[in-house]
PDB file of N, CA and C in Angstrom:
ATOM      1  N   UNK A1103      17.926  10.582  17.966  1.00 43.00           N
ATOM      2  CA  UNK A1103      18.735   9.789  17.077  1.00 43.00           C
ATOM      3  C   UNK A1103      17.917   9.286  15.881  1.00 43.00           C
ATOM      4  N   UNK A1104      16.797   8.736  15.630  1.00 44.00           N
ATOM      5  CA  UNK A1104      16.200   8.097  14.875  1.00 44.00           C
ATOM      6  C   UNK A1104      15.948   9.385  13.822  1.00 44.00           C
ATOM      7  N   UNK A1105      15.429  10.422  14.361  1.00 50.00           N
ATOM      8  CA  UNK A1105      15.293  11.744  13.516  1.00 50.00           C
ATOM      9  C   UNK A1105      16.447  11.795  12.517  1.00 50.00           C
ATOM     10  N   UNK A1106      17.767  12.215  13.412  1.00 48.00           N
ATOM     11  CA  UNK A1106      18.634  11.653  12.728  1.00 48.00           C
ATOM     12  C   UNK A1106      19.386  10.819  11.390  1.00 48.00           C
ATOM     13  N   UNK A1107      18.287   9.525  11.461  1.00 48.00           N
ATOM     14  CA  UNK A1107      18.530   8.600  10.979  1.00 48.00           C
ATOM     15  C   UNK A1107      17.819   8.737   9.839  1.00 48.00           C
ATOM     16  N   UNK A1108      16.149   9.363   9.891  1.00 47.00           N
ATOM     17  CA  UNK A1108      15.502   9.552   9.211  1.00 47.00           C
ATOM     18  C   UNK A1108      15.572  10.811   8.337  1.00 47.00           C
ATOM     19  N   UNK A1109      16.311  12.070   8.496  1.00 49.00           N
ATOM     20  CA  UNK A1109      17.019  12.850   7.513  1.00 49.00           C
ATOM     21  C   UNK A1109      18.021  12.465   7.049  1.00 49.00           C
ATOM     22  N   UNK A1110      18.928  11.667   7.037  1.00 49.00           N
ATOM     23  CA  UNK A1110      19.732  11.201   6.613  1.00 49.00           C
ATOM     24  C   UNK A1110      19.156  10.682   5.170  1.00 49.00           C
ATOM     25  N   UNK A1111      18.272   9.400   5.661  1.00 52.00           N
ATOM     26  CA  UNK A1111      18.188   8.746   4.214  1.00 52.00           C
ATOM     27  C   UNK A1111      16.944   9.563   3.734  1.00 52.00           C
ATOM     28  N   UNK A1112      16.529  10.022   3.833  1.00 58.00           N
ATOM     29  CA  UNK A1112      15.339  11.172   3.006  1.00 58.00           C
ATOM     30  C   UNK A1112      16.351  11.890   2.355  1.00 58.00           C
ATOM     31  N   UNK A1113      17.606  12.392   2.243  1.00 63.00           N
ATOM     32  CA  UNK A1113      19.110  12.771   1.478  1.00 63.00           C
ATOM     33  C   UNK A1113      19.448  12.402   0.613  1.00 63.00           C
ATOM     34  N   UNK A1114      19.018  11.096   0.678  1.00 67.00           N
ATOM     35  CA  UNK A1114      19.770   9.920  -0.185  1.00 67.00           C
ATOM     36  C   UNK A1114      19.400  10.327  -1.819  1.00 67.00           C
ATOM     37  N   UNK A1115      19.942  10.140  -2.256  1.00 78.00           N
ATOM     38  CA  UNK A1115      19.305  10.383  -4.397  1.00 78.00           C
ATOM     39  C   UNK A1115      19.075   8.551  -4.535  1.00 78.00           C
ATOM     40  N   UNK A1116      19.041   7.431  -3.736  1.00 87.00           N
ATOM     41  CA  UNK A1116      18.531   6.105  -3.895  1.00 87.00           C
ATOM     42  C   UNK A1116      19.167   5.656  -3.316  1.00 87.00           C
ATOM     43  N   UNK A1117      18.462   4.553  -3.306  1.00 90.00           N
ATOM     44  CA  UNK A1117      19.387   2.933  -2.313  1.00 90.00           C
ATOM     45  C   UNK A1117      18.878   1.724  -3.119  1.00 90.00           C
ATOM     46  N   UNK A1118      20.446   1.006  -3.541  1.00 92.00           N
ATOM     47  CA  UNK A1118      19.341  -0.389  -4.032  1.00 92.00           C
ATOM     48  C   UNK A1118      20.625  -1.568  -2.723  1.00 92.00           C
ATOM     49  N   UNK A1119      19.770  -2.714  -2.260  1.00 93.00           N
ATOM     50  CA  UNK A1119      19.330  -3.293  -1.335  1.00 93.00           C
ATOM     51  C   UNK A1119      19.505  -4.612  -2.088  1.00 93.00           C
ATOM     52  N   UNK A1120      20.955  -5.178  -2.319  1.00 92.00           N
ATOM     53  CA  UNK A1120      21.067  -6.624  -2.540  1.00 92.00           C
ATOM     54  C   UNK A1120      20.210  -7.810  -1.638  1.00 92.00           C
ATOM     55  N   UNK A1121      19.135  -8.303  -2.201  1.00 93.00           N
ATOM     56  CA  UNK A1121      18.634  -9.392  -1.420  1.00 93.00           C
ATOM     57  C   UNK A1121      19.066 -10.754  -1.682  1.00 93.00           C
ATOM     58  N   UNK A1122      18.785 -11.983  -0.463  1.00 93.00           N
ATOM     59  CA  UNK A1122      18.777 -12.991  -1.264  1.00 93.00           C
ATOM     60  C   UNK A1122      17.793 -13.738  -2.174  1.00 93.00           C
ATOM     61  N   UNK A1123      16.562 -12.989  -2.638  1.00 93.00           N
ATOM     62  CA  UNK A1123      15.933 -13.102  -3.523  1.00 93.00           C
ATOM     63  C   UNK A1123      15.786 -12.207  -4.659  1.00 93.00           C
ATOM     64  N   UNK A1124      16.700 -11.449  -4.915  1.00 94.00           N
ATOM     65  CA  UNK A1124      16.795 -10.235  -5.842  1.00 94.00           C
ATOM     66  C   UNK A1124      17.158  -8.810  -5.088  1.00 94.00           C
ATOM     67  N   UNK A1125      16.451  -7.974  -5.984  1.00 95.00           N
ATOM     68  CA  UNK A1125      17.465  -6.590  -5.593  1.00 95.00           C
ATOM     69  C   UNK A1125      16.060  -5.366  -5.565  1.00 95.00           C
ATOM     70  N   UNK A1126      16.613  -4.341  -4.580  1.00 95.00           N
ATOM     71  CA  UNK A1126      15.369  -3.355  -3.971  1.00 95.00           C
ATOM     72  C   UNK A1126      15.796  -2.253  -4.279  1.00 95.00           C
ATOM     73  N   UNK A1127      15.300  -1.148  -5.102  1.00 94.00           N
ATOM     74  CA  UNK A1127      15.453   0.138  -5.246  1.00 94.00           C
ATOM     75  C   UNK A1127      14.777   1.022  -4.736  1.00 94.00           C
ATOM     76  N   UNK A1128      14.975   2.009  -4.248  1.00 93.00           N
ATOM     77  CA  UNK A1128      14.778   2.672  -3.721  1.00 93.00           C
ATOM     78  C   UNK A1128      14.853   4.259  -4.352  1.00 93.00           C
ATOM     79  N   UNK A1129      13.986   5.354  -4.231  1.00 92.00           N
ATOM     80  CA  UNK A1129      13.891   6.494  -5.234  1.00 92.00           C
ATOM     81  C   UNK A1129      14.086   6.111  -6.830  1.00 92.00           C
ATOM     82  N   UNK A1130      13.813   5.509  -7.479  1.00 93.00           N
ATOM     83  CA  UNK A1130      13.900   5.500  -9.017  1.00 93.00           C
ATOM     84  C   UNK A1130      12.952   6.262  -9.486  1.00 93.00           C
ATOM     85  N   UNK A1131      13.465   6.759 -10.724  1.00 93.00           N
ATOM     86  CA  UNK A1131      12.761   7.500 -11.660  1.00 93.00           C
ATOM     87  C   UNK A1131      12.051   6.645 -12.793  1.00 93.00           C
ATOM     88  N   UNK A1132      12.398   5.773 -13.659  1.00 93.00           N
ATOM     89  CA  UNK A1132      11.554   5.087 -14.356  1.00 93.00           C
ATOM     90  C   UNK A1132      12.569   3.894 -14.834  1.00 93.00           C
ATOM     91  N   UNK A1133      11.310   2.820 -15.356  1.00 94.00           N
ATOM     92  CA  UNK A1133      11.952   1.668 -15.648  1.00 94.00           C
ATOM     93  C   UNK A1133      12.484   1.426 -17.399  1.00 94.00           C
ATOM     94  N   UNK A1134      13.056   1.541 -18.109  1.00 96.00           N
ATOM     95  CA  UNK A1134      13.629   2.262 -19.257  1.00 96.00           C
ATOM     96  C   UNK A1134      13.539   0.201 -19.884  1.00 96.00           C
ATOM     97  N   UNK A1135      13.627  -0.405 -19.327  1.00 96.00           N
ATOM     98  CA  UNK A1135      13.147  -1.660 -20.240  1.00 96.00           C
ATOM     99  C   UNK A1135      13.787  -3.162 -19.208  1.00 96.00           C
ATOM    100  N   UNK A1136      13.133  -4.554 -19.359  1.00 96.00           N
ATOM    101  CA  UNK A1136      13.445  -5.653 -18.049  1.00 96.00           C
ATOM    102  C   UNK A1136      12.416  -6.214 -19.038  1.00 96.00           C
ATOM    103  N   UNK A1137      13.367  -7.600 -18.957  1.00 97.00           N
ATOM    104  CA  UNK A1137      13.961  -9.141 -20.002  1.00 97.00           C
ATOM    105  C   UNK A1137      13.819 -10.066 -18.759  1.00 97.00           C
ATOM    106  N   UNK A1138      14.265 -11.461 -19.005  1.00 98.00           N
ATOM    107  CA  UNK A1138      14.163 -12.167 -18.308  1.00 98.00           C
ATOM    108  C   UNK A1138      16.117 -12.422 -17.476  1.00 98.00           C
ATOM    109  N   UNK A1139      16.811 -11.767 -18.545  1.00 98.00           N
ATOM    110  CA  UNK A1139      18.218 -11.715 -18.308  1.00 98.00           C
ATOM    111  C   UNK A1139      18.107 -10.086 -17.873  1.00 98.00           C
ATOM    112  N   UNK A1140      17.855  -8.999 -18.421  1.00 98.00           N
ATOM    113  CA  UNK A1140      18.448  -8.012 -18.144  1.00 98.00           C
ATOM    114  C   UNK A1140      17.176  -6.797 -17.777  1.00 98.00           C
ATOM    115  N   UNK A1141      17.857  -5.814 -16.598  1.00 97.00           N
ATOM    116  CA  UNK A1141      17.154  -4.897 -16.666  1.00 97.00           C
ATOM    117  C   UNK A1141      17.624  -3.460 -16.270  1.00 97.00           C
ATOM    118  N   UNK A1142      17.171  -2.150 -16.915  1.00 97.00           N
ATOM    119  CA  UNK A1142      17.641  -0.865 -16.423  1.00 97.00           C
ATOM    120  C   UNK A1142      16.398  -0.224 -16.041  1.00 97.00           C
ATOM    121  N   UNK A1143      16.997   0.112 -15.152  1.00 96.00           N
ATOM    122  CA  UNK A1143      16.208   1.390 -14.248  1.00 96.00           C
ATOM    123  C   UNK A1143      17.125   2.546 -14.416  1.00 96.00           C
ATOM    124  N   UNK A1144      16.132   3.810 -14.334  1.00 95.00           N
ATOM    125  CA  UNK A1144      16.787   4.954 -14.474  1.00 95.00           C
ATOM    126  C   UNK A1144      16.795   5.547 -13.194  1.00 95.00           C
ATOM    127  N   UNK A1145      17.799   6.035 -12.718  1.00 93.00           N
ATOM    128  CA  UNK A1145      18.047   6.594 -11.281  1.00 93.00           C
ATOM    129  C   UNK A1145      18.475   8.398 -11.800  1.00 93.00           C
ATOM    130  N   UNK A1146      18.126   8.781 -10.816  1.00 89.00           N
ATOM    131  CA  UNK A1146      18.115  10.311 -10.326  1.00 89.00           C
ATOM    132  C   UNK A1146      19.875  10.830 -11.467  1.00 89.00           C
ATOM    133  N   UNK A1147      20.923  10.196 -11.218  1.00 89.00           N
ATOM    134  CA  UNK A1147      22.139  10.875 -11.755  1.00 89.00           C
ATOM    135  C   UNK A1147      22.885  10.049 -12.559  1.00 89.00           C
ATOM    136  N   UNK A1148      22.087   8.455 -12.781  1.00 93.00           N
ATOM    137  CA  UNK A1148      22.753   7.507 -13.617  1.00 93.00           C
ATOM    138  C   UNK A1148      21.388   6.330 -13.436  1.00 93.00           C
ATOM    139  N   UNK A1149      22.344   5.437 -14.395  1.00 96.00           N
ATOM    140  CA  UNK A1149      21.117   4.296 -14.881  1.00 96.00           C
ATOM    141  C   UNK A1149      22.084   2.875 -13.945  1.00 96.00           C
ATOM    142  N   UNK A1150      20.783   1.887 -13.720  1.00 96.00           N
ATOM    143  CA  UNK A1150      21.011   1.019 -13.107  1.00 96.00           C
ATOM    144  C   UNK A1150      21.080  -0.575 -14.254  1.00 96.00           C
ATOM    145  N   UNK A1151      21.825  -1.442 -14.356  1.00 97.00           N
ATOM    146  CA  UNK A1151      22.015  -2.536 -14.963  1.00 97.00           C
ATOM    147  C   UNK A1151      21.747  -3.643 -14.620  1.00 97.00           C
ATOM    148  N   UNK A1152      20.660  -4.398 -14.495  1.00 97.00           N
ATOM    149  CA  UNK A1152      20.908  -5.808 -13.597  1.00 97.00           C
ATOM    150  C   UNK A1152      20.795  -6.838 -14.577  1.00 97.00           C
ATOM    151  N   UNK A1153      22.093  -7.823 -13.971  1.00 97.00           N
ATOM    152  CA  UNK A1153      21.842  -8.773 -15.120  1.00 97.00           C
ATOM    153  C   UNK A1153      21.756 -10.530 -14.258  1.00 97.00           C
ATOM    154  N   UNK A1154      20.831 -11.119 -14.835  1.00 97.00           N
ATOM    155  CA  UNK A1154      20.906 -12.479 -14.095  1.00 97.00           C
ATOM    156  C   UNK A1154      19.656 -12.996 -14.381  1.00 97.00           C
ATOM    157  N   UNK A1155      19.106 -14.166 -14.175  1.00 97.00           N
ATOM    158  CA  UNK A1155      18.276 -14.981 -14.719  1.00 97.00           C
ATOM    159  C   UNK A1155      16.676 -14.764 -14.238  1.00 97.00           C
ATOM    160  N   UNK A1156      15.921 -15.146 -15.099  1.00 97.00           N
ATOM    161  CA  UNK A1156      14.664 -15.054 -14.206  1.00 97.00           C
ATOM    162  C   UNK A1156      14.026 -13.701 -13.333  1.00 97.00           C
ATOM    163  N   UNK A1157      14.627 -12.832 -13.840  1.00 97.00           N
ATOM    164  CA  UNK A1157      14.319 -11.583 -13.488  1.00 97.00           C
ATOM    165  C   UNK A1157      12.683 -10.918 -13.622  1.00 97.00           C
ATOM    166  N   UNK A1158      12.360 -10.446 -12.537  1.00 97.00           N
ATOM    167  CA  UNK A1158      10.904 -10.374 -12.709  1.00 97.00           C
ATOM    168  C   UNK A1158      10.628  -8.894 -12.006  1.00 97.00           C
ATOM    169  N   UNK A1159       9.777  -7.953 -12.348  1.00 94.00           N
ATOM    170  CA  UNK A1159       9.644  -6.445 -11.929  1.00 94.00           C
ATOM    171  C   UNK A1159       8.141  -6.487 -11.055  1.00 94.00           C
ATOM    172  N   UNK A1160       8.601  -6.424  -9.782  1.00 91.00           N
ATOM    173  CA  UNK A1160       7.501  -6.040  -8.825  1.00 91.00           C
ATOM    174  C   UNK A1160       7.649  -4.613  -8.256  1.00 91.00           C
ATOM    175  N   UNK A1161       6.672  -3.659  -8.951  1.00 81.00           N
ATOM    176  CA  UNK A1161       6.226  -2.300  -8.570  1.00 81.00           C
ATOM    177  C   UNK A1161       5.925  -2.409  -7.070  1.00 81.00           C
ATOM    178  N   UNK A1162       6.541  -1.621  -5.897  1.00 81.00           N
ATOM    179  CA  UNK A1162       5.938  -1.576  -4.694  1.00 81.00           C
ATOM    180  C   UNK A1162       5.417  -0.307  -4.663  1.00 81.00           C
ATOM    181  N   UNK A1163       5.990   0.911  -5.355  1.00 87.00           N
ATOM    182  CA  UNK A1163       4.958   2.098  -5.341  1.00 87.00           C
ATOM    183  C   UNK A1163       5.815   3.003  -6.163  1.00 87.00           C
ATOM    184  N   UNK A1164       5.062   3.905  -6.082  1.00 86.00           N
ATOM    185  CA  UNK A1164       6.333   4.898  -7.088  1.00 86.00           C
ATOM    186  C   UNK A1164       7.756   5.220  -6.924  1.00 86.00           C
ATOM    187  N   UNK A1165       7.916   5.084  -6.005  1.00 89.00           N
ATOM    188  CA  UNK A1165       9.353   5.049  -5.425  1.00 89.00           C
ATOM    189  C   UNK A1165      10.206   4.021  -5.275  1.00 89.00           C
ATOM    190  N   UNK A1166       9.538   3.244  -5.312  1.00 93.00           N
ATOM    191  CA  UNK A1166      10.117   1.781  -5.302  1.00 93.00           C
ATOM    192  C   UNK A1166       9.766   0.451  -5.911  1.00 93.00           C
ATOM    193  N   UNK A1167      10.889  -0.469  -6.300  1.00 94.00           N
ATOM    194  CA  UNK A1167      10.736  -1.007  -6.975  1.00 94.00           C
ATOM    195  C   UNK A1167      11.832  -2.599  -6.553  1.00 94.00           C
ATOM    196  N   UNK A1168      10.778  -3.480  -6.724  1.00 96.00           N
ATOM    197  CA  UNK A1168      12.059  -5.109  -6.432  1.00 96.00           C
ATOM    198  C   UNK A1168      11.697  -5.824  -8.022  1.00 96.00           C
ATOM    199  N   UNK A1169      13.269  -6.015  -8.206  1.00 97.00           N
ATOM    200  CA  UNK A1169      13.438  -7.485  -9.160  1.00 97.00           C
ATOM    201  C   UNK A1169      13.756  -8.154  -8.395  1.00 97.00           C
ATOM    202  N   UNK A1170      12.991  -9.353  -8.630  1.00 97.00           N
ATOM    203  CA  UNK A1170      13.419 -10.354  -7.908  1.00 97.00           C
ATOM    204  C   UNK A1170      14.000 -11.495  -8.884  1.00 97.00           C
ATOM    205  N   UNK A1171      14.619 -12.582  -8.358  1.00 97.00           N
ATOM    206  CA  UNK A1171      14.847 -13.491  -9.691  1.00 97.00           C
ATOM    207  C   UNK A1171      16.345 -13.645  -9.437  1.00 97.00           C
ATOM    208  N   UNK A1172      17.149 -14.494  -9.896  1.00 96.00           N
ATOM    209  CA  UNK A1172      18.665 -14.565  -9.561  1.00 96.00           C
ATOM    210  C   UNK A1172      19.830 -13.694 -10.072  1.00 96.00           C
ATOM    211  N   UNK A1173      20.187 -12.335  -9.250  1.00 95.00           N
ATOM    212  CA  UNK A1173      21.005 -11.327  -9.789  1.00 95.00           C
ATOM    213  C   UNK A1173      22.159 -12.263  -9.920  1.00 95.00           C
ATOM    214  N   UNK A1174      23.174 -11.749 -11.248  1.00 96.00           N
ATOM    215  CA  UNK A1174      24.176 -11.985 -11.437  1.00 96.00           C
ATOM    216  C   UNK A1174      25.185 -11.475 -11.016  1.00 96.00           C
ATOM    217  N   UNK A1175      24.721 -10.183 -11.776  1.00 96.00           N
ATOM    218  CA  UNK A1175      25.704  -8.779 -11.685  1.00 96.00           C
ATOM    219  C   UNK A1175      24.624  -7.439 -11.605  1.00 96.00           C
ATOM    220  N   UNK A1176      25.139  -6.272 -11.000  1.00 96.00           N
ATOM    221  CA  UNK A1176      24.418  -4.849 -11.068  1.00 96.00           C
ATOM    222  C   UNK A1176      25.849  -3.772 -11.506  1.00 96.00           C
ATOM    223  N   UNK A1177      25.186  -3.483 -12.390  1.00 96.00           N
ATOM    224  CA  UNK A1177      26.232  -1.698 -12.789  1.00 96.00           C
ATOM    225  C   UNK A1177      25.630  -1.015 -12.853  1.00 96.00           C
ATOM    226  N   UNK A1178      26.601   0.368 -12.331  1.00 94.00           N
ATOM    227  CA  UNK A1178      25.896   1.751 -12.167  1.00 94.00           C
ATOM    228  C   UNK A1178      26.859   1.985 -13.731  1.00 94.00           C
ATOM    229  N   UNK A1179      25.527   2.791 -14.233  1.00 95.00           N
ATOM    230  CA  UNK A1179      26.142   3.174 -15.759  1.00 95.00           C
ATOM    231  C   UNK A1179      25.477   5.030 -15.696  1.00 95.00           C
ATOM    232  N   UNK A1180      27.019   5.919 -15.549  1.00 90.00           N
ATOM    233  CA  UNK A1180      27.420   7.532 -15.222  1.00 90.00           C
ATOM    234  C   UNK A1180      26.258   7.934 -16.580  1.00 90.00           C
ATOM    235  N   UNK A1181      25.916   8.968 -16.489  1.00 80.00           N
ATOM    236  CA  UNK A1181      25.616   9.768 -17.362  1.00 80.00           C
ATOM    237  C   UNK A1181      26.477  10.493 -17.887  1.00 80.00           C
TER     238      UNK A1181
END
Protein backbone atom coordinates (compact mmCIF):
# COMPACT_ATOMS: atom_id res chain seq x y z
CA UNK A 1 0.00 0.00 0.00
CA UNK A 2 2.44 2.72 0.88
CA UNK A 3 4.24 1.91 -2.60
CA UNK A 4 1.09 2.69 -3.74
CA UNK A 5 0.84 5.79 -2.10
CA UNK A 6 4.22 6.73 -3.05
CA UNK A 7 3.64 6.43 -7.01
CA UNK A 8 0.82 8.12 -6.77
CA UNK A 9 2.18 11.43 -5.60
CA UNK A 10 5.59 11.11 -7.53
CA UNK A 11 2.47 11.62 -10.55
CA UNK A 12 1.51 14.56 -9.21
CA UNK A 13 2.66 17.87 -11.64
CA UNK A 14 2.49 19.71 -7.67
CA UNK A 15 0.81 20.07 -4.46
CA UNK A 16 0.45 23.29 -2.59
CA UNK A 17 -0.50 22.56 1.18
CA UNK A 18 -2.67 25.38 2.89
CA UNK A 19 -1.02 25.86 6.33
CA UNK A 20 -1.89 27.65 9.34
CA UNK A 21 1.17 29.57 8.96
CA UNK A 22 1.24 30.02 5.20
CA UNK A 23 1.27 27.88 2.17
CA UNK A 24 3.70 24.75 0.85
CA UNK A 25 4.50 23.97 -2.70
CA UNK A 26 5.43 21.32 -3.84
CA UNK A 27 7.26 20.55 -7.55
CA UNK A 28 7.60 24.28 -8.67
CA UNK A 29 9.48 25.44 -11.40
CA UNK A 30 10.56 28.98 -10.50
CA UNK A 31 9.69 31.90 -8.44
CA UNK A 32 8.70 34.67 -11.19
CA UNK A 33 8.54 37.58 -8.35
CA UNK A 34 7.14 37.86 -4.01
CA UNK A 35 6.24 41.38 -2.27
CA UNK A 36 5.20 41.56 1.04
CA UNK A 37 1.36 41.39 -0.32
CA UNK A 38 1.84 39.28 -3.34
CA UNK A 39 3.50 36.35 -4.83
CA UNK A 40 3.79 34.01 -8.14
CA UNK A 41 5.31 30.94 -8.53
CA UNK A 42 5.48 29.24 -11.73
CA UNK A 43 4.12 25.69 -11.74
CA UNK A 44 4.65 22.90 -14.33
CA UNK A 45 1.06 23.88 -16.51
CA UNK A 46 0.07 27.26 -14.84
CA UNK A 47 1.21 30.01 -12.45
CA UNK A 48 0.41 30.25 -8.81
CA UNK A 49 -1.00 33.74 -7.08
CA UNK A 50 -0.76 34.30 -3.42
CA UNK A 51 -2.03 37.19 -1.99
CA UNK A 52 -2.00 38.27 1.82
CA UNK A 53 0.14 40.09 4.20
CA UNK A 54 3.56 39.63 5.40
CA UNK A 55 4.47 37.17 3.00
CA UNK A 56 7.91 35.81 3.23
CA UNK A 57 9.79 33.03 0.70
CA UNK A 58 11.50 30.15 2.48
CA UNK A 59 13.44 27.92 -0.15
CA UNK A 60 13.31 24.25 1.31
CA UNK A 61 15.07 22.83 -1.81
CA UNK A 62 14.54 22.84 -5.35
CA UNK A 63 11.40 21.40 -5.35
CA UNK A 64 10.00 23.05 -2.78
CA UNK A 65 9.09 25.96 -1.50
CA UNK A 66 6.92 27.71 1.83
CA UNK A 67 5.51 31.31 2.06
CA UNK A 68 4.78 31.78 5.06
CA UNK A 69 3.04 34.98 6.39
CA UNK A 70 -0.90 35.51 6.41
CA UNK A 71 -2.49 34.02 3.05
CA UNK A 72 -5.46 35.82 1.98
CA UNK A 73 -6.28 34.35 -1.16
CA UNK A 74 -4.34 31.71 -3.77
CA UNK A 75 -5.23 31.52 -7.68
CA UNK A 76 -4.32 29.16 -10.12
CA UNK A 77 -3.76 31.44 -13.20
CA UNK A 78 -4.22 28.69 -16.82
CA UNK A 79 -1.72 29.28 -19.32
Amino acid sequence: MLENISTYLLKEDYRLSILPYGLHILKYKSILDITEKEALIRMPKNTVKVIGTNLRLVTLDKLEVLITGKIKKVEIIEH
